[in-house]
Coordinates of C-alpha atoms and ligand atoms in Angstrom, one line a residue:
M1455 CA 83.7 111.5 109.0
S1456 CA 84.4 111.0 105.3
L1457 CA 87.7 112.2 103.7
S1458 CA 85.7 114.7 101.7
T1459 CA 84.4 116.3 104.9
M1460 CA 87.8 116.5 106.6
P1461 CA 89.7 119.8 107.0
P1462 CA 91.6 120.9 103.8
L1463 CA 94.5 118.6 103.3
T1464 CA 96.8 121.6 102.5
I1465 CA 96.8 123.1 106.0
P1466 CA 99.6 121.5 107.9
G1467 CA 100.4 122.6 111.4
E1468 CA 96.8 123.3 112.5
N1469 CA 94.3 121.1 114.4
G1470 CA 96.9 118.6 115.4
Y1471 CA 98.3 118.2 111.9
T1472 CA 102.1 117.8 111.5
K1473 CA 104.2 117.8 108.4
N1474 CA 105.6 114.5 107.1
P1475 CA 108.6 114.4 104.8
T1476 CA 106.4 114.3 101.6
E1477 CA 104.4 117.4 102.7
S1478 CA 101.2 115.3 102.8
P1479 CA 99.1 115.9 105.9
T1480 CA 99.6 113.7 108.8
L1481 CA 97.3 113.3 111.8
D1482 CA 98.7 112.0 115.1
F1483 CA 96.8 109.6 117.4
D1484 CA 97.5 107.4 120.3
V1485 CA 95.3 104.5 119.1
V1486 CA 93.9 103.8 115.6
V1487 CA 91.2 101.2 115.5
V1488 CA 90.9 99.7 112.0
G1489 CA 87.4 98.2 111.3
G1490 CA 84.1 99.8 112.4
G1491 CA 82.1 96.6 112.9
I1492 CA 80.6 95.8 116.2
V1493 CA 83.9 94.8 117.8
G1494 CA 85.9 97.8 116.5
L1495 CA 83.2 100.3 117.5
T1496 CA 82.9 98.8 121.0
M1497 CA 86.7 98.9 121.3
A1498 CA 87.0 102.6 120.4
L1499 CA 84.1 103.4 122.8
A1500 CA 85.6 101.3 125.6
I1501 CA 88.8 103.4 125.7
A1502 CA 87.1 106.7 124.9
P1503 CA 86.9 107.9 128.6
S1504 CA 90.8 107.8 128.8
S1505 CA 92.9 110.7 127.6
L1506 CA 94.0 108.7 124.6
R1507 CA 93.5 110.4 121.1
I1508 CA 91.6 107.8 119.2
A1509 CA 90.7 107.3 115.5
L1510 CA 88.4 104.7 113.9
V1511 CA 88.8 103.8 110.3
E1512 CA 86.0 101.9 108.4
S1513 CA 86.0 100.9 104.8
S1514 CA 82.2 100.4 104.2
G1515 CA 79.7 103.2 104.0
E1516 CA 77.4 103.4 107.0
S1517 CA 74.3 102.4 105.2
I1518 CA 75.9 99.2 103.8
A1519 CA 77.2 98.2 107.2
A1520 CA 73.8 98.7 108.9
R1521 CA 71.9 96.7 106.3
R1522 CA 73.8 93.5 107.1
G1523 CA 71.0 91.2 108.0
Q1524 CA 72.6 89.3 110.9
A1525 CA 71.4 88.8 114.4
Y1526 CA 73.6 87.8 117.4
N1527 CA 73.2 86.0 120.6
I1528 CA 74.4 88.5 123.2
S1529 CA 75.6 86.8 126.4
P1530 CA 75.4 88.3 129.9
R1531 CA 79.1 88.9 129.8
S1532 CA 78.7 91.0 126.6
A1533 CA 75.7 92.8 128.1
Q1534 CA 78.0 93.8 131.0
I1535 CA 80.4 95.4 128.4
F1536 CA 77.5 97.4 126.8
H1537 CA 76.3 98.4 130.3
Q1538 CA 79.8 99.8 131.1
L1539 CA 79.7 101.8 127.8
G1540 CA 76.4 103.3 129.0
I1541 CA 74.3 102.0 126.0
W1542 CA 72.6 99.0 127.6
G1543 CA 69.5 101.0 128.7
D1544 CA 68.8 102.2 125.2
L1545 CA 69.7 98.8 123.7
L1546 CA 67.5 96.6 125.9
P1547 CA 64.0 97.8 124.6
R1548 CA 65.2 97.2 121.0
I1549 CA 66.5 93.6 121.4
T1550 CA 64.8 90.4 122.4
P1551 CA 65.7 88.7 125.7
Y1552 CA 65.1 84.9 125.9
E1553 CA 64.1 83.0 128.9
Q1554 CA 64.8 79.4 127.9
I1555 CA 67.2 77.4 125.7
R1556 CA 66.0 74.0 124.4
L1557 CA 68.8 71.7 123.3
S1558 CA 68.2 68.4 121.5
D1559 CA 69.8 65.7 119.4
G1560 CA 67.8 65.6 116.2
D1561 CA 64.4 64.0 116.8
Y1562 CA 65.6 62.2 120.0
G1563 CA 63.0 63.0 122.7
G1564 CA 65.4 63.9 125.5
V1565 CA 65.3 67.7 125.3
V1566 CA 67.4 69.6 127.8
Q1567 CA 65.7 72.8 129.0
F1568 CA 68.0 75.5 130.3
K1569 CA 66.1 77.9 132.5
P1570 CA 67.1 81.1 134.3
Q1571 CA 67.0 79.2 137.7
D1572 CA 69.9 77.0 136.4
L1573 CA 72.0 80.2 136.5
G1574 CA 70.7 81.2 139.9
L1575 CA 68.5 83.9 138.3
P1576 CA 64.8 84.5 139.2
K1577 CA 62.2 82.4 137.3
D1578 CA 61.3 85.3 135.0
G1579 CA 64.9 86.3 134.3
Y1580 CA 66.7 86.0 131.0
L1581 CA 69.6 83.8 129.7
G1582 CA 70.7 86.2 127.0
C1583 CA 69.3 88.4 124.2
I1584 CA 69.1 88.3 120.4
A1585 CA 70.2 91.6 118.9
P1586 CA 70.0 92.5 115.1
H1587 CA 73.3 93.8 113.6
G1588 CA 71.7 97.1 112.5
V1589 CA 70.4 97.9 116.0
L1590 CA 73.7 97.3 117.7
L1591 CA 75.6 99.2 115.0
T1592 CA 73.3 102.2 115.3
Q1593 CA 73.5 102.4 119.1
L1594 CA 77.3 102.2 119.0
E1595 CA 77.6 104.8 116.3
S1596 CA 75.3 107.2 118.1
A1597 CA 77.4 106.7 121.3
L1598 CA 80.5 107.3 119.2
G1599 CA 79.1 110.6 117.9
K1600 CA 79.1 111.9 121.5
T1601 CA 82.8 111.3 122.0
T1602 CA 85.9 113.0 120.6
I1603 CA 86.9 109.9 118.6
R1604 CA 87.8 110.8 114.9
R1605 CA 85.9 108.6 112.5
F1606 CA 87.2 108.1 108.9
C1607 CA 84.6 106.4 106.7
P1608 CA 84.4 105.1 104.0
V1609 CA 88.1 104.9 103.9
T1610 CA 90.5 101.9 103.5
V1611 CA 93.8 101.4 105.2
T1612 CA 96.2 100.7 102.3
N1613 CA 99.5 100.5 104.1
V1614 CA 100.9 100.3 107.6
S1615 CA 104.5 100.6 108.7
Y1616 CA 105.4 99.5 112.2
L1617 CA 108.3 101.7 113.4
P1618 CA 110.1 101.5 116.8
Q1619 CA 108.3 104.6 118.1
Q1620 CA 105.0 104.6 116.2
A1621 CA 102.9 103.0 113.4
V1622 CA 102.3 105.0 110.2
L1623 CA 99.1 104.2 108.3
T1624 CA 98.1 105.3 104.8
L1625 CA 94.4 105.8 104.2
Q1626 CA 92.7 106.1 100.9
S1627 CA 89.2 107.1 99.9
K1628 CA 87.2 104.5 98.0
D1629 CA 87.8 106.1 94.6
S1630 CA 91.6 106.5 95.5
S1631 CA 91.3 110.3 94.8
T1632 CA 92.3 111.3 98.4
A1633 CA 95.0 110.0 100.7
L1634 CA 96.0 110.7 104.2
T1635 CA 98.6 109.6 106.7
L1636 CA 97.9 108.8 110.4
T1637 CA 100.5 108.0 113.0
S1638 CA 99.7 106.1 116.2
Q1639 CA 101.3 104.4 119.1
L1640 CA 99.0 101.5 118.6
V1641 CA 97.0 100.0 115.8
I1642 CA 94.1 97.8 116.8
G1643 CA 93.0 95.4 114.0
A1644 CA 89.2 94.8 114.2
D1645 CA 89.0 94.4 110.4
G1646 CA 87.2 91.0 110.3
A1647 CA 88.1 87.4 109.4
H1648 CA 90.0 88.3 106.2
S1649 CA 91.9 91.0 108.2
P1650 CA 94.1 92.9 105.7
L1651 CA 96.1 94.1 108.7
R1652 CA 96.8 90.6 109.9
R1653 CA 97.9 89.5 106.4
S1654 CA 100.1 92.4 105.8
A1655 CA 101.8 91.9 109.2
G1656 CA 102.6 88.3 108.1
I1657 CA 100.7 86.7 111.0
H1658 CA 99.8 83.1 110.1
T1659 CA 96.6 81.4 111.1
F1660 CA 95.5 77.9 111.9
G1661 CA 92.1 76.5 111.0
W1662 CA 89.8 75.0 108.4
R1663 CA 86.6 75.6 106.5
Y1664 CA 83.9 73.2 107.6
P1665 CA 82.3 71.3 104.7
Q1666 CA 79.1 73.2 105.6
A1667 CA 77.5 76.6 105.1
C1668 CA 74.9 78.4 107.1
V1669 CA 71.7 79.6 105.7
V1670 CA 70.2 82.5 107.8
A1671 CA 66.7 83.8 107.4
T1672 CA 63.9 85.6 109.4
I1673 CA 60.5 84.1 109.7
Q1674 CA 57.2 85.4 111.0
S1675 CA 55.3 82.7 112.9
E1676 CA 51.6 82.2 113.7
L1677 CA 52.3 81.1 117.3
Y1678 CA 54.4 83.2 119.7
H1679 CA 57.9 81.9 120.3
Q1680 CA 57.5 82.5 124.1
R1681 CA 61.1 83.8 124.2
I1682 CA 62.6 80.3 123.8
A1683 CA 65.8 79.7 121.8
Y1684 CA 66.1 76.3 120.2
E1685 CA 69.4 74.5 119.2
R1686 CA 68.8 71.2 117.6
F1687 CA 71.7 69.1 116.4
W1688 CA 71.3 67.1 113.3
P1689 CA 74.0 64.8 111.7
S1690 CA 74.1 67.4 108.8
G1691 CA 74.7 70.3 111.2
P1692 CA 73.2 72.3 114.0
F1693 CA 69.9 74.1 113.5
A1694 CA 68.9 77.1 115.6
V1695 CA 65.7 79.1 116.0
L1696 CA 66.2 82.4 117.9
P1697 CA 63.3 84.5 119.2
M1698 CA 63.1 88.1 117.9
D1699 CA 60.8 91.1 118.3
G1700 CA 57.3 91.2 116.8
G1701 CA 56.9 87.5 117.1
R1702 CA 59.6 86.9 114.5
C1703 CA 62.4 84.3 114.7
R1704 CA 65.8 84.1 113.2
I1705 CA 66.7 80.7 111.6
V1706 CA 70.4 79.7 111.6
W1707 CA 70.5 76.5 109.6
T1708 CA 73.9 74.8 109.1
A1709 CA 74.0 72.1 106.4
P1710 CA 76.5 70.5 104.0
Y1711 CA 77.4 73.0 101.3
P1712 CA 75.2 71.6 98.4
E1713 CA 72.2 71.3 100.7
A1714 CA 72.7 74.8 102.0
E1715 CA 72.9 76.1 98.4
S1716 CA 69.6 74.5 97.6
L1717 CA 68.0 75.8 100.8
L1718 CA 69.2 79.3 99.7
R1719 CA 67.9 79.0 96.1
C1720 CA 64.7 76.9 96.5
D1721 CA 61.2 78.4 96.3
P1722 CA 60.2 80.1 99.6
Q1723 CA 57.3 77.6 100.0
V1724 CA 59.7 74.6 99.6
F1725 CA 62.0 76.2 102.2
I1726 CA 59.1 76.5 104.6
E1727 CA 58.1 72.9 104.0
Q1728 CA 61.7 71.8 104.8
L1729 CA 61.7 74.0 107.8
H1730 CA 58.6 72.2 109.1
Q1731 CA 60.2 68.8 108.5
R1732 CA 63.3 69.9 110.5
F1733 CA 61.6 71.7 113.3
G1734 CA 58.0 70.4 113.5
A1735 CA 55.0 72.6 113.9
H1736 CA 56.0 74.4 117.2
L1737 CA 55.4 77.8 115.7
G1738 CA 52.3 77.1 113.6
K1739 CA 52.2 78.5 110.1
V1740 CA 55.3 80.5 109.2
T1741 CA 56.2 82.9 106.4
L1742 CA 59.6 84.1 105.2
E1743 CA 60.3 87.7 106.2
D1744 CA 63.4 88.6 104.3
E1745 CA 66.0 87.2 101.9
R1746 CA 67.9 84.1 102.8
V1747 CA 71.7 84.6 103.2
L1748 CA 74.4 82.0 102.9
L1749 CA 77.4 82.3 105.1
P1750 CA 80.6 80.3 105.1
V1751 CA 81.5 78.4 108.3
E1752 CA 85.1 78.2 109.4
L1753 CA 87.4 77.9 112.4
M1754 CA 90.4 80.2 112.4
H1755 CA 92.9 81.2 115.0
S1756 CA 95.8 83.6 114.6
D1757 CA 99.2 82.4 115.7
H1758 CA 99.8 85.8 117.3
Y1759 CA 97.3 88.4 118.6
V1760 CA 99.9 91.0 119.0
L1761 CA 103.1 92.4 117.4
H1762 CA 105.0 95.6 118.3
R1763 CA 102.3 98.4 117.9
L1764 CA 99.6 96.0 116.6
A1765 CA 96.8 94.1 118.5
L1766 CA 94.2 91.9 116.7
I1767 CA 90.7 91.5 118.2
G1768 CA 87.4 89.9 117.2
D1769 CA 87.2 87.9 113.9
A1770 CA 90.6 89.3 112.9
A1771 CA 92.1 87.1 115.6
H1772 CA 89.8 84.1 115.7
R1773 CA 86.6 82.7 114.2
C1774 CA 84.5 79.8 115.4
H1775 CA 81.5 77.7 114.2
P1776 CA 78.3 79.6 114.7
V1777 CA 76.9 76.9 117.0
G1778 CA 76.0 78.5 120.3
G1779 CA 76.4 82.0 118.9
Q1780 CA 79.8 82.6 120.5
G1781 CA 81.9 84.5 117.8
L1782 CA 80.9 88.1 118.5
N1783 CA 80.8 87.4 122.3
L1784 CA 84.5 86.3 122.0
G1785 CA 85.3 89.5 120.2
L1786 CA 83.6 91.6 122.9
R1787 CA 85.5 89.7 125.6
D1788 CA 88.8 90.7 123.7
V1789 CA 87.6 94.3 124.0
A1790 CA 87.2 94.1 127.7
V1791 CA 90.6 92.5 128.2
L1792 CA 92.5 94.8 125.9
R1793 CA 90.8 97.8 127.5
E1794 CA 92.0 96.8 131.0
V1795 CA 95.6 96.2 129.6
L1796 CA 95.7 99.6 127.9
L1797 CA 94.2 101.6 130.8
S1798 CA 96.6 99.9 133.2
A1799 CA 99.6 100.8 130.9
C1800 CA 98.4 104.4 130.7
H1801 CA 98.1 104.6 134.4
K1802 CA 101.6 103.3 134.9
G1803 CA 103.0 105.6 132.1
N1804 CA 104.0 102.7 130.0
D1805 CA 104.1 102.6 126.1
I1806 CA 100.7 101.2 125.1
G1807 CA 102.0 99.9 121.8
D1808 CA 105.1 98.2 123.2
L1809 CA 105.1 94.4 122.8
S1810 CA 105.7 94.0 126.5
T1811 CA 102.4 95.7 127.2
L1812 CA 100.4 94.0 124.5
R1813 CA 101.6 90.5 125.5
H1814 CA 99.4 90.8 128.6
F1815 CA 96.4 90.9 126.3
D1816 CA 97.6 87.9 124.3
H1817 CA 98.2 85.9 127.5
R1818 CA 94.8 86.7 129.0
S1819 CA 92.7 86.1 125.9
R1820 CA 94.3 83.1 124.1
F1821 CA 93.3 80.3 126.5
H1822 CA 89.7 81.4 126.7
N1823 CA 89.3 81.9 123.0
L1824 CA 91.0 78.5 122.1
M1825 CA 88.8 76.8 124.7
M1826 CA 85.6 78.2 123.0
L1827 CA 86.9 77.3 119.6
A1828 CA 87.5 73.7 120.8
V1829 CA 84.1 73.5 122.6
T1830 CA 82.1 74.7 119.4
D1831 CA 84.2 72.4 117.2
G1832 CA 83.8 69.4 119.6
L1833 CA 80.0 70.0 119.8
V1834 CA 79.7 70.0 116.0
K1835 CA 81.8 66.8 115.6
L1836 CA 80.2 65.0 118.5
F1837 CA 76.7 65.6 117.2
S1838 CA 77.3 64.9 113.6
N1839 CA 78.9 61.5 114.2
Q1840 CA 76.5 58.6 113.7
W1841 CA 78.8 55.9 115.1
L1842 CA 76.8 54.1 117.8
P1843 CA 79.2 54.6 120.7
F1844 CA 79.2 58.4 120.0
V1845 CA 75.4 58.5 119.7
A1846 CA 75.1 56.6 123.1
L1847 CA 77.7 58.9 124.7
R1848 CA 76.0 62.2 123.7
R1849 CA 72.6 60.9 124.7
L1850 CA 74.0 59.9 128.0
G1851 CA 75.4 63.5 128.2
L1852 CA 72.0 65.0 127.4
N1853 CA 70.3 62.8 130.0
L1854 CA 72.8 63.7 132.6
M1855 CA 72.3 67.4 131.8
R1856 CA 68.5 66.9 132.1
A1857 CA 68.9 65.2 135.5
I1858 CA 71.6 67.2 137.2
P1859 CA 71.0 70.9 137.7
M1860 CA 74.7 71.5 138.6
I1861 CA 75.8 70.3 135.1
R1862 CA 73.3 72.7 133.4
H1863 CA 74.7 75.4 135.7
W1864 CA 78.2 74.9 134.5
V1865 CA 77.3 74.5 130.8
L1866 CA 75.4 77.8 131.0
R1867 CA 78.2 79.5 132.8
L1868 CA 80.5 78.5 129.9
M1869 CA 78.1 79.4 127.1
T1870 CA 77.1 82.8 128.6
G1871 CA 80.7 84.0 129.1
C1872 CA 80.2 84.0 132.9
Y1873 CA 82.8 81.2 133.5
G1874 CA 85.1 82.5 136.2
Q1875 CA 83.2 85.9 136.1
Y1876 CA 81.0 86.0 139.2
Q1877 CA 80.5 89.7 139.0
S1878 CA 79.1 89.4 135.5
L1879 CA 76.3 87.2 136.7
S1880 CA 75.3 89.5 139.6
L1881 CA 75.4 92.5 137.3
W1882 CA 73.3 90.6 134.7
K1883 CA 70.7 90.1 137.5
S1884 CA 70.6 93.8 138.1
I1885 CA 70.4 95.1 134.5
Q1886 CA 67.6 92.8 133.2
S1887 CA 64.8 95.3 133.4
Ligands
LIG2039 C1 75.9 82.3 110.4 C2 76.6 83.0 111.5 C3 75.9 83.3 112.7 C4 76.5 83.9 113.8 N1 75.8 84.2 114.9 C5 76.5 84.7 116.0 C6 75.8 84.9 117.2 O1 74.6 84.6 117.4 N2 76.5 85.5 118.3 C7 77.8 85.8 118.1 O2 78.4 86.2 119.2 N3 78.4 85.7 117.0 C8 77.8 85.1 115.9 N4 78.5 85.0 114.7 C9 79.9 85.5 114.6 C10 79.9 87.0 114.3 O3 79.1 87.2 113.2 C11 81.3 87.5 114.2 O4 82.1 87.0 115.2 C12 81.3 89.1 114.3 O5 80.4 89.6 113.3 C13 82.7 89.6 114.1 O6 82.7 91.0 114.3 P1 84.0 91.9 113.9 O7 83.6 93.3 114.2 O8 85.2 91.3 114.6 O9 84.2 91.7 112.4 P2 83.3 92.2 111.1 O10 81.9 92.3 111.5 O11 83.7 91.4 110.0 O12 83.8 93.8 111.0 C14 85.1 94.1 110.3 C15 84.9 95.5 109.8 O13 86.2 95.9 109.3 C16 86.0 96.6 108.1 N5 87.3 96.6 107.3 C17 87.8 95.5 106.7 N6 89.0 95.8 106.1 C18 89.2 97.1 106.3 C19 90.3 98.0 106.0 N7 91.3 97.7 105.2 N8 90.2 99.3 106.3 C20 89.1 99.7 107.1 N9 88.1 98.9 107.5 C21 88.2 97.6 107.1 C22 84.9 95.9 107.4 O14 84.2 96.8 106.5 C23 84.0 95.6 108.7 O15 83.0 96.7 109.0 C24 77.9 84.3 113.7 C25 78.6 84.1 112.5 C26 78.0 83.4 111.4 C27 78.8 83.1 110.2

């Protein structure tokens, strides 16, 4: 809902409005989710069945957000969350499942093949799915439209005050012509890596920018990808080919910044030649489908996920290297954990915005998120190092993975988000078709 389509701002006392001291209209909620990206939308939907009064605030226009040309690896654990929201059945025909992952160290021949059987799934099962940003966003927004969640978009949160009994948020339309005040027991910050909420709350972060950037592009290939996802580690950075619908593939190419810049700007034909050099001719002749995009690569972790009346989730709380496609999956895991914490607090009649409630979310998320940040960082560092003992160590690791199914099983459990989550895997088996 845009500010221009909201009820007149001069009618206090009606439709849940209350007067604030300056006579400007105030809307009261229990939860305000700031950020209508994939994580924020999923969060709002996840708590929608409760009796909580929920608002979602997003600063970009819908069309801008849907045009973002990214595609994500959706893990079985994330699929379980979408299944619980009731959108998995509509999503599955519009995204691309993959049946195999091939992991290799540059042009070293020892390729590790991860197959569904390694996870105890049937031979024709899937290890995950590749979902375009626009498809996910559209499904989530359509599900949101069927709930009572109030959506404010495109509107920016310009100020938040955290008071003992409630948080007070000031919203402003893009052209600053209209302002509105919301009050809430809890503010959930899903406002991305540069999170204005995190910054204004004075929460510090730990991390670094890698001396690399990621070039992403979609290609159409002559030969079918056979639903195989490739992750190939080069000293300059990991290189991934992800299968998509219509025989297309998504390229996620990490390289040192100057190389990434030239991959972005070079002639499409030159890009394709370089792609062939990097990946070989597995896919036959390829053509570029859309514009290449350059994305920064960083590791970031917030010192705190929660303060009194504030919880940070998704990229607002942590960001990892894109290797293995874990970032969004971590954000969706935050949603599942925070949902449980909030619903349990509601059930017990506790204050959902109180720090003592929110600390449970921090404690249950922090270790897992830090572990995945460390795993992705370790992988990048291990595979970019050309010191001979490191080369020997990682090739030994790859050979052990090739030879011992149990190692492949545990690596897959970790990377699919099913580590310690036995019910996720059995649900994944049942929702694949
Ligand atoms: C190259 C690359 C490839 C990746 N591939 C994968 C992958 O395969 N799988 C995976 O799981 N992850 C992947 N990731 C990570 C993934 O992109 C992010 O983790 C994910 O997009 C984060 O989602 P989010 O909703 O937390 O944040 P965002 O998508 O950044 O959403 C934040 C939202 O908040 C809004 N907002 C910001 N400020 C305000 C404000 N003041 N008021 C109102 N609204 C506001 C923004 O407009 C935006 O819509 C990749 C990342 C990169 C860089």
